[in-house]
Coordinates of C-alpha atoms in Angstrom, one line a residue:
X1 CA 94.9 74.0 98.9
X2 CA 95.3 77.5 99.4
X3 CA 98.4 79.9 100.6
X4 CA 98.9 83.3 101.8
X5 CA 99.9 85.9 99.1
X6 CA 101.0 88.9 100.9
X7 CA 99.5 92.3 98.9
X8 CA 101.5 95.2 99.9
X9 CA 98.8 98.4 98.5
X10 CA 99.5 102.1 98.1
X11 CA 98.0 104.6 96.2
X12 CA 97.9 108.4 96.1
X13 CA 101.8 108.9 96.3
X14 CA 101.4 111.9 93.6
X15 CA 105.1 112.2 92.4
X16 CA 106.6 111.0 96.1
X17 CA 109.1 108.0 96.5
X18 CA 108.3 105.9 99.8
X19 CA 111.8 107.7 100.9
X20 CA 109.9 110.9 100.8
X21 CA 106.8 109.8 102.3
X22 CA 109.0 108.4 105.0
X23 CA 108.2 104.9 104.5
X24 CA 109.6 101.9 103.9
X25 CA 108.3 99.3 101.5
X26 CA 107.9 96.2 103.4
X27 CA 108.0 92.5 101.8
X28 CA 105.4 90.9 100.0
X29 CA 104.4 89.0 96.8
X30 CA 102.2 91.9 94.9
X31 CA 102.4 95.3 94.8
X32 CA 99.4 97.6 94.3
X33 CA 99.1 101.4 93.4
X34 CA 95.5 102.2 93.3
X35 CA 95.9 105.6 91.1
X36 CA 97.0 109.6 91.4
X37 CA 100.8 108.2 90.7
X38 CA 101.8 112.5 90.0
X39 CA 100.7 115.5 90.3
X40 CA 100.7 116.8 87.2
X41 CA 100.9 114.1 84.6
X42 CA 104.6 114.9 83.5
X43 CA 106.4 112.3 82.2
X44 CA 109.8 113.2 84.7
X45 CA 106.7 112.8 87.3
X46 CA 106.0 109.2 85.4
X47 CA 109.7 108.5 85.2
X48 CA 110.4 108.8 89.1
X49 CA 107.8 106.8 89.5
X50 CA 107.9 104.1 87.9
X51 CA 112.0 103.2 89.3
X52 CA 110.4 102.9 92.2
X53 CA 107.5 101.0 91.5
X54 CA 110.6 98.8 89.1
X55 CA 112.9 98.2 91.8
X56 CA 110.5 97.4 94.8
X57 CA 111.2 93.9 95.3
X58 CA 107.9 92.1 94.4
X59 CA 106.8 89.4 91.9
X60 CA 104.0 91.6 90.5
X61 CA 103.2 95.4 90.6
X62 CA 99.5 96.3 89.3
X63 CA 99.5 99.7 88.6
X64 CA 96.6 101.9 87.5
X65 CA 96.9 105.6 86.7
X66 CA 94.1 108.6 89.0
X67 CA 92.5 111.4 87.9
X68 CA 91.8 114.8 88.7
X69 CA 90.5 116.2 92.4
X70 CA 88.2 119.0 92.5
X71 CA 89.5 121.7 94.7
X72 CA 87.9 125.0 95.3
X73 CA 86.9 128.5 93.4
X74 CA 86.7 126.3 90.2
X75 CA 90.6 124.7 90.2
X76 CA 91.5 121.2 89.4
X77 CA 94.2 119.1 89.6
X78 CA 95.5 117.2 86.7
X79 CA 97.2 114.2 88.7
X80 CA 98.5 111.3 85.5
X81 CA 96.2 113.6 82.8
X82 CA 98.2 112.6 80.0
X83 CA 97.6 109.0 79.9
X84 CA 94.4 109.6 79.0
X85 CA 95.2 110.4 75.3
X86 CA 92.3 111.7 73.9
X87 CA 91.4 113.8 76.5
X88 CA 94.7 115.3 76.8
X89 CA 95.6 115.7 73.3
X90 CA 92.4 117.9 73.1
X91 CA 93.2 120.0 76.7
X92 CA 96.0 120.0 76.9
X93 CA 96.9 124.0 76.8
X94 CA 94.3 123.9 80.2
X95 CA 96.9 122.4 82.3
X96 CA 100.0 122.3 80.9
X97 CA 100.8 125.5 78.2
X98 CA 104.6 126.0 79.7
X99 CA 105.2 122.2 78.6
X100 CA 103.3 120.3 76.1
X101 CA 103.8 116.8 77.4
X102 CA 103.3 113.5 74.5
X103 CA 100.5 111.7 75.5
X104 CA 102.0 108.0 74.0
X105 CA 105.4 108.9 75.4
X106 CA 104.2 108.9 78.5
X107 CA 101.7 106.1 78.0
X108 CA 104.7 104.2 77.2
X109 CA 107.0 105.0 80.4
X110 CA 104.3 103.1 82.0
X111 CA 104.2 100.2 79.6
X112 CA 107.2 99.7 79.2
X113 CA 108.4 100.1 82.6
X114 CA 109.0 96.2 83.6
X115 CA 107.4 93.3 82.6
X116 CA 107.0 92.8 86.2
X117 CA 104.4 96.0 86.1
X118 CA 100.7 95.0 85.1
X119 CA 99.2 98.4 84.3
X120 CA 96.1 98.1 83.9
X121 CA 93.0 100.2 82.0
X122 CA 89.5 99.4 82.4
X123 CA 90.4 95.4 81.3
X124 CA 91.3 92.2 83.3
X125 CA 94.5 90.1 83.7
X126 CA 95.2 86.6 85.0
X127 CA 98.1 86.3 87.0
X128 CA 100.0 83.5 88.4
X129 CA 103.2 83.8 90.9
X130 CA 105.9 81.4 90.1
X131 CA 108.9 82.6 91.6
X132 CA 111.1 80.6 93.9
X133 CA 110.4 80.9 98.0
X134 CA 107.2 82.8 96.3
X135 CA 102.8 81.7 97.3
X136 CA 102.7 79.9 94.1
X137 CA 99.5 81.0 93.4
X138 CA 97.0 82.4 90.9
X139 CA 94.3 85.1 91.0
X140 CA 92.4 86.9 88.6
X141 CA 92.7 91.0 89.2
X142 CA 90.3 94.1 87.3
X143 CA 91.8 97.4 87.4
X144 CA 90.1 100.7 86.7
X145 CA 91.8 104.2 86.7
X146 CA 88.0 105.8 85.9
X147 CA 86.6 108.0 88.8
X148 CA 83.0 110.1 89.1
X149 CA 82.0 113.7 88.1
X150 CA 80.0 115.7 86.5
X151 CA 82.1 117.5 83.7
X152 CA 84.4 117.1 81.2
X153 CA 88.3 116.1 83.2
X154 CA 90.5 113.0 82.7
X155 CA 89.2 109.0 83.3
X156 CA 85.7 110.5 84.6
X157 CA 82.7 109.4 84.2
X158 CA 78.7 110.6 85.5
X159 CA 76.4 109.1 87.9
X160 CA 74.2 107.7 84.9
X161 CA 77.2 105.8 83.3
X162 CA 78.4 104.2 86.5
X163 CA 76.8 101.0 86.3
X164 CA 77.1 100.0 82.8
X165 CA 80.8 101.3 83.4
X166 CA 81.1 98.6 86.6
X167 CA 79.6 96.0 85.0
X168 CA 82.8 95.5 82.9
X169 CA 84.2 94.1 86.4
X170 CA 84.5 90.5 85.3
X171 CA 81.9 88.6 88.1
X172 CA 84.9 86.1 88.6
X173 CA 87.3 88.7 89.4
X174 CA 89.5 88.1 92.8
X175 CA 91.1 91.5 93.1
X176 CA 89.8 94.7 91.9
X177 CA 91.8 97.7 91.7
X178 CA 89.6 101.3 91.1
X179 CA 91.1 105.1 91.8
X180 CA 87.7 105.6 93.1
X181 CA 86.0 104.3 95.6
X182 CA 82.5 102.9 96.2
X183 CA 80.1 104.6 98.3
X184 CA 80.2 104.7 101.5
X185 CA 83.0 102.3 101.8
X186 CA 86.3 103.4 103.1
X187 CA 84.7 106.8 103.6
X188 CA 85.7 109.1 106.1
X189 CA 82.2 110.1 108.0
X190 CA 80.7 111.5 105.1
X191 CA 83.7 113.0 104.6
X192 CA 83.1 115.4 106.5
X193 CA 86.6 115.7 108.2
X194 CA 89.1 118.5 109.2
X195 CA 90.7 118.5 106.3
X196 CA 87.9 119.2 104.4
X197 CA 84.9 120.2 106.8
X198 CA 81.4 120.2 104.9
X199 CA 82.3 117.7 102.2
X200 CA 80.1 115.8 100.6
X201 CA 80.0 112.1 100.4
X202 CA 82.2 110.9 97.3
X203 CA 81.8 107.7 96.4
X204 CA 79.9 105.7 93.7
X205 CA 76.5 104.0 94.2
X206 CA 77.0 101.9 90.8
X207 CA 81.0 101.1 91.9
X208 CA 79.7 99.4 95.3
X209 CA 76.6 97.3 93.6
X210 CA 79.0 96.1 91.2
X211 CA 81.1 95.0 93.6
X212 CA 78.0 93.3 95.6
X213 CA 77.3 91.8 92.6
X214 CA 81.2 90.4 91.9
X215 CA 82.3 90.2 95.2
X216 CA 85.9 90.0 94.8
X217 CA 88.0 89.0 97.7
X218 CA 89.7 92.4 97.6
X219 CA 89.1 95.4 96.6
X220 CA 91.9 98.4 96.3
X221 CA 91.0 102.1 95.6
X222 CA 92.5 105.6 96.8
X223 CA 91.3 108.9 95.9
X224 CA 90.2 110.2 99.0
X225 CA 93.2 111.0 101.0
X226 CA 91.1 111.1 104.3
X227 CA 90.1 107.4 103.7
X228 CA 92.4 105.4 104.7
X229 CA 91.7 102.0 106.4
X230 CA 89.8 98.9 105.6
X231 CA 86.4 97.8 105.9
X232 CA 85.4 93.8 106.1
X233 CA 81.7 93.8 104.4
X234 CA 79.7 90.7 104.7
X235 CA 77.1 91.6 101.5
X236 CA 73.3 91.6 102.2
X237 CA 71.4 88.3 100.5
X238 CA 68.1 90.4 99.4
X239 CA 67.4 90.3 95.6
X240 CA 66.9 93.8 96.4
X241 CA 70.1 94.5 97.7
X242 CA 71.9 93.1 94.5
X243 CA 70.4 95.6 92.6
X244 CA 71.8 99.4 91.6
X245 CA 68.6 101.5 92.8
X246 CA 68.0 104.9 92.2
X247 CA 69.5 106.6 94.7
X248 CA 71.0 104.0 96.3
X249 CA 71.8 105.2 99.8
X250 CA 69.3 102.8 101.5
X251 CA 70.8 99.3 99.0
X252 CA 73.9 98.7 101.4
X253 CA 71.4 98.3 104.7
X254 CA 71.7 94.4 104.9
X255 CA 75.4 94.4 104.7
X256 CA 77.6 93.6 107.6
X257 CA 80.4 95.8 108.2
X258 CA 83.6 95.6 109.7
X259 CA 86.0 98.6 110.3
X260 CA 89.3 97.8 110.7
X261 CA 91.6 99.5 113.1
X262 CA 95.4 100.3 111.9
X263 CA 97.4 101.9 113.3
X264 CA 97.5 106.0 113.8
X265 CA 99.5 108.6 111.6
X266 CA 103.3 108.8 113.2
X267 CA 103.2 104.6 114.1
X268 CA 105.8 103.0 113.3
X269 CA 103.8 99.7 113.2
X270 CA 103.1 97.9 110.2
X271 CA 99.1 98.6 108.5
X272 CA 98.5 94.6 108.5
X273 CA 95.2 93.0 107.3
X274 CA 95.2 89.0 108.0
X275 CA 92.6 87.7 106.0
X276 CA 93.9 84.1 106.7
X277 CA 92.4 83.3 110.0
X278 CA 95.9 83.7 112.2
X279 CA 95.6 87.1 113.9
X280 CA 91.6 87.2 112.4
X281 CA 88.6 85.4 111.0
X282 CA 89.3 84.2 107.8
X283 CA 87.9 85.6 104.9
X284 CA 84.6 84.2 104.6
X285 CA 84.9 83.8 100.1
X286 CA 85.2 81.0 98.3
X287 CA 84.3 81.4 94.7
X288 CA 87.7 81.6 93.0
X289 CA 86.6 81.5 88.9
X290 CA 89.9 81.5 87.5
X291 CA 89.7 77.9 86.5
X292 CA 87.7 78.7 83.4
X293 CA 90.6 80.9 82.3
X294 CA 93.1 78.1 82.7
X295 CA 94.1 77.5 79.1
X296 CA 94.8 80.8 78.4
X297 CA 98.6 80.3 80.1
X298 CA 100.9 79.1 77.9
X299 CA 101.8 75.8 78.9
X300 CA 105.3 76.1 79.6
X301 CA 107.4 79.4 79.5
X302 CA 105.9 82.8 80.4
X303 CA 104.0 85.0 80.2
X304 CA 102.6 84.5 84.0
X305 CA 100.5 87.7 83.5
X306 CA 97.8 87.5 80.8
X307 CA 96.2 90.6 79.8
X308 CA 92.8 90.7 78.6
X309 CA 91.2 92.8 76.3
X310 CA 88.7 95.5 77.6
X311 CA 85.5 94.5 77.4
X312 CA 84.4 97.8 76.1
X313 CA 86.5 99.0 73.1
X314 CA 84.7 102.5 73.0
X315 CA 85.9 103.7 75.7
X316 CA 88.6 106.6 75.6
X317 CA 91.1 104.4 76.4
X318 CA 94.7 104.0 74.6
X319 CA 95.1 100.3 74.8
X320 CA 97.7 100.7 71.8
X321 CA 100.8 101.0 74.9
X322 CA 100.3 97.1 75.8
X323 CA 102.1 95.3 73.1
X324 CA 104.6 93.0 75.8
X325 CA 101.5 90.7 76.1
X326 CA 99.2 89.2 74.2
X327 CA 95.8 90.2 74.0
X328 CA 93.6 87.2 74.5
X329 CA 89.6 86.5 73.8
X330 CA 88.1 87.2 76.9
X331 CA 86.2 84.7 78.7
X332 CA 83.6 86.6 80.5
X333 CA 81.8 87.1 77.7
X334 CA 79.2 85.0 79.3
X335 CA 79.7 86.5 82.7
X336 CA 76.4 85.9 83.7
X337 CA 76.0 82.6 82.6
X338 CA 74.8 79.6 85.7
X339 CA 78.8 78.6 86.4
X340 CA 79.5 82.8 87.1
X341 CA 76.2 82.5 89.2
X342 CA 78.0 79.3 91.5
X343 CA 80.8 80.7 92.5
X344 CA 78.9 83.8 93.3
X345 CA 77.3 82.4 95.7
X346 CA 80.5 80.9 97.7
X347 CA 81.2 84.8 98.1
X348 CA 80.3 86.3 100.7
X349 CA 82.7 88.4 102.2
X350 CA 84.7 91.3 101.2
X351 CA 87.6 92.9 102.5
X352 CA 87.8 96.8 100.9
X353 CA 90.9 99.0 101.6
X354 CA 91.7 102.5 101.0
X355 CA 95.6 102.6 100.4
X356 CA 95.8 106.6 100.2
X357 CA 99.7 107.3 101.3
X358 CA 98.9 111.3 100.7
X359 CA 97.5 112.4 103.8
X360 CA 96.5 116.6 103.4
X361 CA 94.3 117.9 100.5
X362 CA 94.8 120.8 98.6
X363 CA 96.3 123.4 99.5
X364 CA 97.5 121.1 102.3
X365 CA 97.2 123.9 105.2
X366 CA 100.4 123.3 107.7
X367 CA 102.5 121.6 105.0
X368 CA 101.9 117.4 103.1
X369 CA 101.5 115.4 105.6
X370 CA 101.0 111.4 104.7
X371 CA 100.3 108.8 106.3
X372 CA 102.3 105.4 107.8
X373 CA 102.7 104.1 104.8
X374 CA 101.3 101.5 102.6
X375 CA 98.5 98.2 104.0
X376 CA 99.4 95.1 103.8
X377 CA 96.9 92.0 103.1
X378 CA 97.8 88.3 104.1
X379 CA 95.0 86.5 101.7
X380 CA 95.1 83.2 100.6
X381 CA 94.8 81.9 96.7
X382 CA 94.7 78.8 95.4
X383 CA 98.5 76.9 94.8
X384 CA 99.4 76.2 91.1
X385 CA 101.5 73.4 90.4
X386 CA 102.7 71.2 87.2
X387 CA 100.5 74.3 84.9
X388 CA 96.8 73.7 87.1
X389 CA 95.5 75.2 90.4
X390 CA 95.7 72.8 93.2
X391 CA 92.2 71.7 94.6

C-alpha cells in the first residue's frame, strides 16, 4: 500500500529567509534543503537559516550544505565553508580574515538544531513518518554536499574522482539530495543564459551515471541558479548506458527526458510536480528497497530517523557532530547483490529537481532576484504500520 507524501524542496537560499526571498513555505510532510544555506558560512547566518528551518511545520527536514561558487577574475564565494572543518581550519584566513569562526560550533548549530532536522554529510538515512494525520510512509534518503571543480575548495572533488565518490550512493536509495546537479539534467541550455553568457555546462557526469544505476524516485539538487525546474527521466536500458564513459556526453542518448513546466518568475502559483497519477502520469518506479533495513528501526519508541554511517570514512568530513542518533551498521555493504539488482529492474523513471531559490548570480546585476519559491513534489511511498511496511 502506498500513500502520497509531499516533499517541499528548496536550495541556494544563501542566508535569506522565506519572507526575505518573497515566498511562503507550503504545507508538506518533508522539507528538503539542497545546500548553500548561507553566503559566508558564519555562525550568525547559520543560526538565522536554521531558525526558519526548525520553525517550519514539517515532520522531517532533510538538510545538506553547499560550497563555493566560482565567480570571475579568480574570486570565489565560500558558502557553508565552516561546515567543512578540516578545510576551514587550513584556509580560514583566506576567506574570513576579519572574524574566524569555530567550525565545530558552526556544525553544532545545524546538528543540534532540532530532532526534526536530518543533516546528511555524504551518507544515508532511513526515515519513517509517524506524525498523527500524516502519510505514515517510509523511505531511504542519501545526501551529500560535494560538488565537482578543479582546485582546493570546501566540499569539492575533481572529475577523475567522481565515479568512485558517487558509488557511495546506495542502490536502494529512494531519494537522493546533492548540491551538485547531474550533467545535462536540470541545467539551462548549456548554462548559456543572460546571467552567465558563454558559461560552460556545469553538471557532473559521474553523478548522472550513478543516478542511472540507482534510479531513485526523486533526486534533488541546486547550485546552478538559472536551472531551477524539473525533469522526468526514463532511463535507457542498455548495458552501455549503465556505465560511466570517459566523456559521458553520449551515454544519455537512450534516456527519454520530459522537461517539466513550472510557473514563471513573479507568478503566485505553486510549483507543483505530481508524480502520483492525479494530475500527471504516475512515476514508473516500483523498486523500493528499504525493507532490507527494517530491523534497524526500534520496535516501539523513536527515533524515526536512523542515520547510517558514511561508507567512505576517509572523506574530509567531520562526522563527530552527529551524536543524537546512534550509528548502525550500513546495510549497503553488499550493494551490488542480486536482490538490489532485482530492485533496480523495477526502477524505470526518476524525477530530477533543481530547487534553487536565488535566481541570479554574483555580482547580481540589477539586484539579487529570486525564483517563485519551493518546488513541491507529490510522491507515493509505502505506508508503515505495526512496525512493518504494508505490502
